Tab-separated table of C-alpha atoms and ligand atoms in Angstrom:
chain	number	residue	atom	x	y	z
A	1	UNK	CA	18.784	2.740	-1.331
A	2	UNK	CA	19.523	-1.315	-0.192
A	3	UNK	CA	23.285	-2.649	0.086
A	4	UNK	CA	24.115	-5.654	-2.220
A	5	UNK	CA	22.308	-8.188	0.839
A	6	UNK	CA	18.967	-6.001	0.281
A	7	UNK	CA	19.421	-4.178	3.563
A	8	UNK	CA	17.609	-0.665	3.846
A	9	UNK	CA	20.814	2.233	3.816
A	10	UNK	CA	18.272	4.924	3.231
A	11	UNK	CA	14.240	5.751	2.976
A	12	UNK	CA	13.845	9.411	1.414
A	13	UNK	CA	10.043	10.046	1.149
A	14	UNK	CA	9.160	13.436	0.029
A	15	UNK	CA	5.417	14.127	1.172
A	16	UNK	CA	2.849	15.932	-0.811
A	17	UNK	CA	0.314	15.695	1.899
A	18	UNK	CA	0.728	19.891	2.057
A	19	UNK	CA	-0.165	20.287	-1.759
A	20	UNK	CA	-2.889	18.371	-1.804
A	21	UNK	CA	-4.807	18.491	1.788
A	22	UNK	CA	-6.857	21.732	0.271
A	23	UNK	CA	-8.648	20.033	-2.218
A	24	UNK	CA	-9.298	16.917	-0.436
A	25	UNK	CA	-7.690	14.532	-2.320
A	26	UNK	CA	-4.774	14.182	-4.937
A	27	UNK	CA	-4.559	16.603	-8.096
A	28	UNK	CA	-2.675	14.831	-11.001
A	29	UNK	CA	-0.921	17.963	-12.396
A	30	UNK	CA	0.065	19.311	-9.328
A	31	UNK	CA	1.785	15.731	-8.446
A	32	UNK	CA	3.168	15.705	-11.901
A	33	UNK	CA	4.847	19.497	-10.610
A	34	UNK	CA	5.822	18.456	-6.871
A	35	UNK	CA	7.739	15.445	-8.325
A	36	UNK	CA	9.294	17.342	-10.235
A	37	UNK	CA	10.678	19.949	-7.927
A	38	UNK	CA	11.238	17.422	-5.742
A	39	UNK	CA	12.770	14.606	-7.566
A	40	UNK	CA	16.801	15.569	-7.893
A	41	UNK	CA	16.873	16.716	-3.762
A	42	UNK	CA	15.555	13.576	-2.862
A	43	UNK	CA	17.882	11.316	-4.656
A	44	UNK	CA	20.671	13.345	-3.604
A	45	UNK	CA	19.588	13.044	0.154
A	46	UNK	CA	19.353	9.496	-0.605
A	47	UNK	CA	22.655	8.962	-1.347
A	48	UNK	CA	24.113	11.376	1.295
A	49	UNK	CA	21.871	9.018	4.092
A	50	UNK	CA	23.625	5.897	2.548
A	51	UNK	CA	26.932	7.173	2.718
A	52	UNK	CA	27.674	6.790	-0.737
A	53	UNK	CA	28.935	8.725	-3.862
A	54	UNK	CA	26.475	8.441	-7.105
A	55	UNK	CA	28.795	6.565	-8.967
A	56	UNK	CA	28.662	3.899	-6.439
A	57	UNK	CA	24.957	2.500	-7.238
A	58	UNK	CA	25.057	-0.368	-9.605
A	59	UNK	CA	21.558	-0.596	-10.355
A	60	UNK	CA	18.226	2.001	-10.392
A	61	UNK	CA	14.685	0.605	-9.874
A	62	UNK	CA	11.519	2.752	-11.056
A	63	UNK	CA	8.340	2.913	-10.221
A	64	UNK	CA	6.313	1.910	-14.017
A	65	UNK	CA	3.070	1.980	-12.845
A	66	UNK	CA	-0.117	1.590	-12.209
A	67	UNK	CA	-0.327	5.219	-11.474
A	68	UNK	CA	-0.829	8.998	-12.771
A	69	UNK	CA	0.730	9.662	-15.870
A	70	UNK	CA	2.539	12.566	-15.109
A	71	UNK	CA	4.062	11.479	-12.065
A	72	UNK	CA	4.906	8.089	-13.488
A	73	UNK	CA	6.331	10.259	-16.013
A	74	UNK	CA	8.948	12.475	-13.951
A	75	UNK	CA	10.479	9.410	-11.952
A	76	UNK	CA	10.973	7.136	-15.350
A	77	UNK	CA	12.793	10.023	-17.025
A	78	UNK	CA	14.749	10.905	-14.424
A	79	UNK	CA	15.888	7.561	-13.929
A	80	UNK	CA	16.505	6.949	-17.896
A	81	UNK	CA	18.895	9.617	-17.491
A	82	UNK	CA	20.585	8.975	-14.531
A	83	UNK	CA	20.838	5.465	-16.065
A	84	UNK	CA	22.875	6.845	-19.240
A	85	UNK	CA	24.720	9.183	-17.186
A	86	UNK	CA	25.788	6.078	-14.913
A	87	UNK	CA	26.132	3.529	-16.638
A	88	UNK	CA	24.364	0.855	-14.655
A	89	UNK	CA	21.409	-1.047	-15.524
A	90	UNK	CA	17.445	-0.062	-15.525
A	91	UNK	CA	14.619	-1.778	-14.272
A	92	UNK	CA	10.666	-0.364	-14.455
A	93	UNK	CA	9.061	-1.991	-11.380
A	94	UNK	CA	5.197	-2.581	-10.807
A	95	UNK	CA	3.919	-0.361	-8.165
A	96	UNK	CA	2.081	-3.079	-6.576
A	97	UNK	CA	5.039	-5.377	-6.522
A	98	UNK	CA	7.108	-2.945	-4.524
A	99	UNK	CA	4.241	-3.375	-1.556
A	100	UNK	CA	4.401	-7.095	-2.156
A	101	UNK	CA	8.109	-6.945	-1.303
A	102	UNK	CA	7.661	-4.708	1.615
A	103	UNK	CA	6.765	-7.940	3.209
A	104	UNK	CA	10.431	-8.967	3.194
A	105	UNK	CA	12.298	-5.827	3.966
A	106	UNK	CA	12.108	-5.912	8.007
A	107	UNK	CA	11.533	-9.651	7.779
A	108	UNK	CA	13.881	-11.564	5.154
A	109	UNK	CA	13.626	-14.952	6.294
A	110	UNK	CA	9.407	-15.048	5.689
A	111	UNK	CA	8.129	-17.672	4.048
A	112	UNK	CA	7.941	-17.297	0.299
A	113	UNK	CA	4.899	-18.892	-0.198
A	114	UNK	CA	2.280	-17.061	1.607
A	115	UNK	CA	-1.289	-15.045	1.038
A	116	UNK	CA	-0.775	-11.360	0.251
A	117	UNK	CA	-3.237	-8.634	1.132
A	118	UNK	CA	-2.342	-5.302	-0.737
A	119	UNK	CA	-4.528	-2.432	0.702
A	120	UNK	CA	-3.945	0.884	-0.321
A	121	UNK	CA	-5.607	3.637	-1.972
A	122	UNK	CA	-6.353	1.800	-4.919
A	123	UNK	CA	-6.209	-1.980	-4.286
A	124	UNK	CA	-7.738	-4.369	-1.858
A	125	UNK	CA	-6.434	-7.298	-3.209
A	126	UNK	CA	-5.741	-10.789	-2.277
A	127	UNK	CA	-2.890	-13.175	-3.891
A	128	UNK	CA	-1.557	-16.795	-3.571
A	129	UNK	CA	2.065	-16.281	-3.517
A	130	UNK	CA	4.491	-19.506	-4.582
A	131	UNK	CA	8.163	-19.944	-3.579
A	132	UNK	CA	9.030	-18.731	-7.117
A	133	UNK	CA	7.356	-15.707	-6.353
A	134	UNK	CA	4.589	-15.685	-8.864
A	135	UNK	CA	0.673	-14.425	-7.761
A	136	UNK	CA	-2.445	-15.544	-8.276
A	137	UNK	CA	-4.946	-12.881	-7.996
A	138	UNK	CA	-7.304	-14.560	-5.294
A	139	UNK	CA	-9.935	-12.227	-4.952
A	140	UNK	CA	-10.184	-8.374	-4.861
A	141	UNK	CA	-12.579	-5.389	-4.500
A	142	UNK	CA	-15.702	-5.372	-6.067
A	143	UNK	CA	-15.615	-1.496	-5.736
A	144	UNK	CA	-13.808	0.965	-3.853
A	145	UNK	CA	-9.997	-0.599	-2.065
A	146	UNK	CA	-10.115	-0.258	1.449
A	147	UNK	CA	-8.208	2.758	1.284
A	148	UNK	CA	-10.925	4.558	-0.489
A	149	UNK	CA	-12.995	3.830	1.986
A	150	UNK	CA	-11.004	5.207	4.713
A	151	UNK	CA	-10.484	8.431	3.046
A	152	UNK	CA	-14.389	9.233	1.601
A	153	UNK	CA	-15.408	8.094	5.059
A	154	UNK	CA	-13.582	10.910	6.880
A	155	UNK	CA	-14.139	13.230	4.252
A	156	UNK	CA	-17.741	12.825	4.841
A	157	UNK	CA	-17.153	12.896	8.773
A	158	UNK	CA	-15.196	16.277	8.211
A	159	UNK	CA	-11.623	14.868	9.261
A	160	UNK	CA	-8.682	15.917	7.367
A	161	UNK	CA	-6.869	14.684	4.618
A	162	UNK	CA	-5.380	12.193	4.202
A	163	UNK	CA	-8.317	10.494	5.427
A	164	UNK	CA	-7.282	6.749	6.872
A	165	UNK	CA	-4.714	8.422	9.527
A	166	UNK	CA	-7.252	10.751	10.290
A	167	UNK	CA	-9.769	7.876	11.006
A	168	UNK	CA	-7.053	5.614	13.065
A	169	UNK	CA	-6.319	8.654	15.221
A	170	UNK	CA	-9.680	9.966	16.245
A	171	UNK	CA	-10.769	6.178	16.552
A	172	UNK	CA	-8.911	5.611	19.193
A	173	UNK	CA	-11.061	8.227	21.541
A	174	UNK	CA	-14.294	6.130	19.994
A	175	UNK	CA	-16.286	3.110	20.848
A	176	UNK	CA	-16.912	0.710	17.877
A	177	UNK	CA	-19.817	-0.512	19.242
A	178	UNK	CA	-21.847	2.844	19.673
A	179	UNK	CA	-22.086	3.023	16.193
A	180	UNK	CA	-22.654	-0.299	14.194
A	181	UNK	CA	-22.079	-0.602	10.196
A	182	UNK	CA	-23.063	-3.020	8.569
A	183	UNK	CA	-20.306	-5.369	7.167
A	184	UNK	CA	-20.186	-6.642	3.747
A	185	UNK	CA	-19.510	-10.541	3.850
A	186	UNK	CA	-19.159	-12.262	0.587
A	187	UNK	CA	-20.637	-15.592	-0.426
A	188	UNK	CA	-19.229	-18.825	0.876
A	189	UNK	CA	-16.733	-19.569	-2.262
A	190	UNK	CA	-15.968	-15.993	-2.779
A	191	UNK	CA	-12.855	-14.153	-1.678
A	192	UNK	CA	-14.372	-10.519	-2.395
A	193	UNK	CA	-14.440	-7.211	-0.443
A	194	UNK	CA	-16.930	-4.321	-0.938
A	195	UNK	CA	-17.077	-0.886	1.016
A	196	UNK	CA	-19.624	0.641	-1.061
A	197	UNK	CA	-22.418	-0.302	1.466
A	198	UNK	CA	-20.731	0.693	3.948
A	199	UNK	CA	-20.331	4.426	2.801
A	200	UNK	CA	-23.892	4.588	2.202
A	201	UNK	CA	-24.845	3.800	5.220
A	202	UNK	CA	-22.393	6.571	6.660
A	203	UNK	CA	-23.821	8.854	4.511
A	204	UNK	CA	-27.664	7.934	5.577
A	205	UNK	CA	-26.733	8.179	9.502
A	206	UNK	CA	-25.481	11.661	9.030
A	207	UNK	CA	-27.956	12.509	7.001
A	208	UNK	CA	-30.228	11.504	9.756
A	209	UNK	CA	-28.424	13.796	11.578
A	210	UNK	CA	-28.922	16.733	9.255
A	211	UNK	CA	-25.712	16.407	6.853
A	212	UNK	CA	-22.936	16.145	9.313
A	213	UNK	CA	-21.785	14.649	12.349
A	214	UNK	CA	-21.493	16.324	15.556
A	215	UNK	CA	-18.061	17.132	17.126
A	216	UNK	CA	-18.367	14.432	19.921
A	217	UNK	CA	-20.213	11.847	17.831
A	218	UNK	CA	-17.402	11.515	15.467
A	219	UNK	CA	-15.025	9.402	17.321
A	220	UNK	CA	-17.411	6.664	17.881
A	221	UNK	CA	-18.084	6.840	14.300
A	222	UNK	CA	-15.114	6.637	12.837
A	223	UNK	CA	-14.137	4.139	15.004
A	224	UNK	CA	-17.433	1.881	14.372
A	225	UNK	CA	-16.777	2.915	10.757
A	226	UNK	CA	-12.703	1.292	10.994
A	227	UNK	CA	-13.895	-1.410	12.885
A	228	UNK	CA	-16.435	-2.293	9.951
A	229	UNK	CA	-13.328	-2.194	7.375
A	230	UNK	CA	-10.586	-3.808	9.243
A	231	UNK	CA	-12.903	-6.895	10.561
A	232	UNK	CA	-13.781	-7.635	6.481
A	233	UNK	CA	-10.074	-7.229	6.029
A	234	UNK	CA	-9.253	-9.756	8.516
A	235	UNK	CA	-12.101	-12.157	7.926
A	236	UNK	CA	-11.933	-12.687	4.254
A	237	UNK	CA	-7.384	-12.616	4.684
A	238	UNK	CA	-7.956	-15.437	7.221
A	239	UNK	CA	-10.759	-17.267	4.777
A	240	UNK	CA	-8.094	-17.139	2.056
A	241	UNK	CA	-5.313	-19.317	4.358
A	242	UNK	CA	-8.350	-21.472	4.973
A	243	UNK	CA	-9.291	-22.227	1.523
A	244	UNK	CA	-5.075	-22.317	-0.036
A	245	UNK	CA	-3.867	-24.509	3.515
A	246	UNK	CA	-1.615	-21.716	3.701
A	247	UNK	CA	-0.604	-20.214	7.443
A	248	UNK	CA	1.846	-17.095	6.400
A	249	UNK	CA	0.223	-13.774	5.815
A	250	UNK	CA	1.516	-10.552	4.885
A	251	UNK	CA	-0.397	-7.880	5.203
A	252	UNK	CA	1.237	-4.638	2.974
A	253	UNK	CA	0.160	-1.262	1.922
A	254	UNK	CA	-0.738	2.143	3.036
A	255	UNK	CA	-3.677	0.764	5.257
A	256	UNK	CA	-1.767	-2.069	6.743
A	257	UNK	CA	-0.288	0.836	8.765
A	258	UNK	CA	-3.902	1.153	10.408
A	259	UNK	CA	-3.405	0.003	14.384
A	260	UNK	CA	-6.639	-1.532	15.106
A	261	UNK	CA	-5.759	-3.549	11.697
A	262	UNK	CA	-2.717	-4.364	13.295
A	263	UNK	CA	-3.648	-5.288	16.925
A	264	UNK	CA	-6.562	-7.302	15.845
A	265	UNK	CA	-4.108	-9.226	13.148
A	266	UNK	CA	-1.481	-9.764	15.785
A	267	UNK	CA	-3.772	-11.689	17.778
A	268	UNK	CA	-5.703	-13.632	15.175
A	269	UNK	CA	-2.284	-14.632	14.425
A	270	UNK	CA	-1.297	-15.862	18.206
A	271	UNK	CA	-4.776	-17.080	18.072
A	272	UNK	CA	-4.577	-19.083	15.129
A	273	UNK	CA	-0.666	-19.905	14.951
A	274	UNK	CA	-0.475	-17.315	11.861
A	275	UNK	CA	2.984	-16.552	10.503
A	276	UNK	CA	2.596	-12.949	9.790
A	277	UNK	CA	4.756	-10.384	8.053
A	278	UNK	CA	3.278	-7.147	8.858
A	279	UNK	CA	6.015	-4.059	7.724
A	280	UNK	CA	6.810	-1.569	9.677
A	281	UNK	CA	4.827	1.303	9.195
A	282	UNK	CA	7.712	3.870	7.272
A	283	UNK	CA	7.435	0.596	4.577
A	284	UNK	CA	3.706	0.743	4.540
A	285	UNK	CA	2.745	3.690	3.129
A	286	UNK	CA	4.541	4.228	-0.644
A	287	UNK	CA	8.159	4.635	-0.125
A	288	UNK	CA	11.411	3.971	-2.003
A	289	UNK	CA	12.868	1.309	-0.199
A	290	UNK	CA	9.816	-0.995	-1.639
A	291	UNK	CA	10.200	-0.277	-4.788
A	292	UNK	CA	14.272	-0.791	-4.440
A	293	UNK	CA	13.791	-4.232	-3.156
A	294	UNK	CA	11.343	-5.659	-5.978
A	295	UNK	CA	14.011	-4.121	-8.258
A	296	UNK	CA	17.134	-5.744	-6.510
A	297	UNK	CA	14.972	-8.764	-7.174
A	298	UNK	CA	14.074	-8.273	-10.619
A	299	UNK	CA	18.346	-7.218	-11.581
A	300	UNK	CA	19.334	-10.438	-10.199
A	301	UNK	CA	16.702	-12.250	-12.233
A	302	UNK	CA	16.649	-10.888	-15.323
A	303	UNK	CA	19.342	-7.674	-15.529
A	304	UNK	CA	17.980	-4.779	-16.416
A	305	UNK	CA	16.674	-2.899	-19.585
A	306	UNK	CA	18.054	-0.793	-22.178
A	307	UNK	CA	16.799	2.513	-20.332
A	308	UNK	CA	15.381	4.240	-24.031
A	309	UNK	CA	13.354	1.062	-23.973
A	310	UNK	CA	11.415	1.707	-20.255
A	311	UNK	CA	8.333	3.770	-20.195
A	312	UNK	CA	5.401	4.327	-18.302
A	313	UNK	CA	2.451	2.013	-18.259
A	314	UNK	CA	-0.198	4.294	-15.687
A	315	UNK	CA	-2.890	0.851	-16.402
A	316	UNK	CA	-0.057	-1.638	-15.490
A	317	UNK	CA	-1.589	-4.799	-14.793
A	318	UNK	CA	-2.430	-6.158	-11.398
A	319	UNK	CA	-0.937	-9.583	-12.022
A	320	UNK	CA	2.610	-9.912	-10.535
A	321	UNK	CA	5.662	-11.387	-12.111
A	322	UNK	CA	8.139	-13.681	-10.468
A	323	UNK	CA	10.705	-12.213	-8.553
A	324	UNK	CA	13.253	-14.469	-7.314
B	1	KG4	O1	0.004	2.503	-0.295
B	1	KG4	P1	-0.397	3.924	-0.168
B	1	KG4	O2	0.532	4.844	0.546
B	1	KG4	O3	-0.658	4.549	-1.572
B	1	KG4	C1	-1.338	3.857	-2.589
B	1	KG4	O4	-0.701	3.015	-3.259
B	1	KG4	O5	-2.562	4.117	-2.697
B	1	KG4	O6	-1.832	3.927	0.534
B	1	KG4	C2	-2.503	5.120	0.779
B	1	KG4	C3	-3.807	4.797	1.473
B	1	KG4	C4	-4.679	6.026	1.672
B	1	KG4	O7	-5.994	5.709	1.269
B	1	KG4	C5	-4.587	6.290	3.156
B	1	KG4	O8	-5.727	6.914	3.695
B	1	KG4	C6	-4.401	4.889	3.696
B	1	KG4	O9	-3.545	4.264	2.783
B	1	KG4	N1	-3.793	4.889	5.038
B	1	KG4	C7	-4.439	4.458	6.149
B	1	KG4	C8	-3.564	4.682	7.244
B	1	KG4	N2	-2.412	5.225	6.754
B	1	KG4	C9	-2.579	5.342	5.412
B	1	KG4	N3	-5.662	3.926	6.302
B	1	KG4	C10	-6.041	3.595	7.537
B	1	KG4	N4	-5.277	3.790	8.640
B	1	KG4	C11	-4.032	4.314	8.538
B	1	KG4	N5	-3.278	4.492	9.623
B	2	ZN	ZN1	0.995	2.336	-2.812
């Protein structure tokens, strides 16, 4: 929940990291289910964190997609209803637009216009923001999103799930330079990632090694694995202030809570006299407040929607609306 100035009152995130770490990975109808059981306890704890009664809010954001169906499902019909049952106005809000506006939540007075780099589970994606707020798609992924990559890697190294934390923590026991990957590094106009190669060549080493890694060989690679990810991530972000003449970046999404991301972006940035907006990490990983602030945004704008009008879109596009 935000106050009226978009400050945080409360951050309810209800984890589903115990459903799903058996099989490895998320299973759509058994996210569909855990929303569902979980939906009405978190709201409520919501509102008890922010001190306030229900019939206090005077506005609900949604999450509209991109995402799985059935989960997209639960939190749009739950908030149709609690929009009737209210009164106040409904807004659907693009999943990806809630990371973009993680950006501003710890740090409200960051430049507007500034490169975004979304990294998550599903997008590695780089945008020209404007002062109006409008993106420009810059350059993405030309296969798996960085997050991907985190999570097959340790899969394939035997690590738990979810598979990026995993990675960050045993890293840190690692040397990068024990185990080299190659890096992908795009041609000189492009702004492109790819971690496709990079897998591969994870999955040829261990072969090497007779299908998996031993115990005391995987720190040093997952941490020359990481290092392989996070230095394209940093590379082709700082290429992209290079080519717009742009020196703000903010850096959002699940992976952007990865700490060798983050030391070796804090001091590119003191190197380089970057302006960057990195989130903390609770707003860095999906969470509510996010998705609250790229609503507050989008109310102020444009008011919300007739709530029998809202429904999911699980293909939502990538592009971003305006949002001031
Ligand atoms: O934004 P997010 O919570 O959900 C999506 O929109 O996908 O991102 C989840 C992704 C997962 O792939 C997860 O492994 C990765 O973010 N992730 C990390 C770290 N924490 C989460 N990757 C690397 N290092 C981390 N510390
Ligand atoms: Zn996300």
């Amino acid at each position: 929940m935000l106050d009226a100035e978009g400050r945080v009152l409360s951050n309810v995130i209800a984890s589903q990291t115990a459903v799903h770490e058996k099989y490895g990975g998320v299973v759509p109808e058994l996210a569909a289910r855990a929303h569902v059981t979980a939906i009405d306890a978190v709201v409520k704890r919501a509102l008890d964190q922010a001190g306030l009664s229900r019939w206090e809010v005077r506005g609900l954001a949604v999450t509209q997609g991109p995402g799985l169906a059935g989960a997209l499902l639960v939190g749009v019909n739950y908030a149709r209803a609690l929009s009737y049952a209210l009164d106040v106005p409904l807004v659907g809000v693009n999943h990806l637009e809630g990371h973009i506006a993680s950006a501003w939540l710890a740090e409200p007075t960051f430049p507007a216009r500034c490169v975004v780099l979304v990294v998550s589970g599903g997008h590695s994606h780089l945008y020209h923001r404007d002062e109006a707020g409008t993106c420009l798609l810059l350059g993405c992924t030309r296969d798996d999103a960085a997050g991907e990559a985190f999570d097959k890697g340790a899969q394939m190294l035997g690590l738990p799930y979810p598979g990026g934390p995993a990675i960050d923590r045993v890293a840190r026991q690692g040397d990068p330079a024990k185990e080299a990957f190659p890096r992908f590094r795009a041609g000189p106009k492009k702004l492109e990632f790819s971690f496709s190669g990079l897998k591969t060549a994870l999955l040829y080493k261990l072969r090497d090694l007779g299908g998996t890694c031993p115990p005391d060989r995987v720190p040093d690679f997952a941490a020359g694995y990481q290092e392989a990810i996070v230095l394209s991530l940093v590379e082709t972000a700082c290429a992209a202030l290079s080519r717009t003449g742009l020196s703000a970046l903010a850096v959002v999404g699940g992976v952007s809570a990865n700490s060798r991301l983050r030391a070796l972006l804090h001091k590119r940035a003191e190197q380089e006299h970057i302006r960057l907006a990195l989130p903390p990490l609770a707003y860095c990983t999906d969470n509510a407040a996010m998705i609250a602030a790229a609503g507050r945004h989008r109310l102020i704008r444009n008011g919300g929607r007739p709530a029998q009008e809202l429904d999911v879109e699980p293909t939502l596009a990538v592009s971003v609306v305006p949002w001031h």
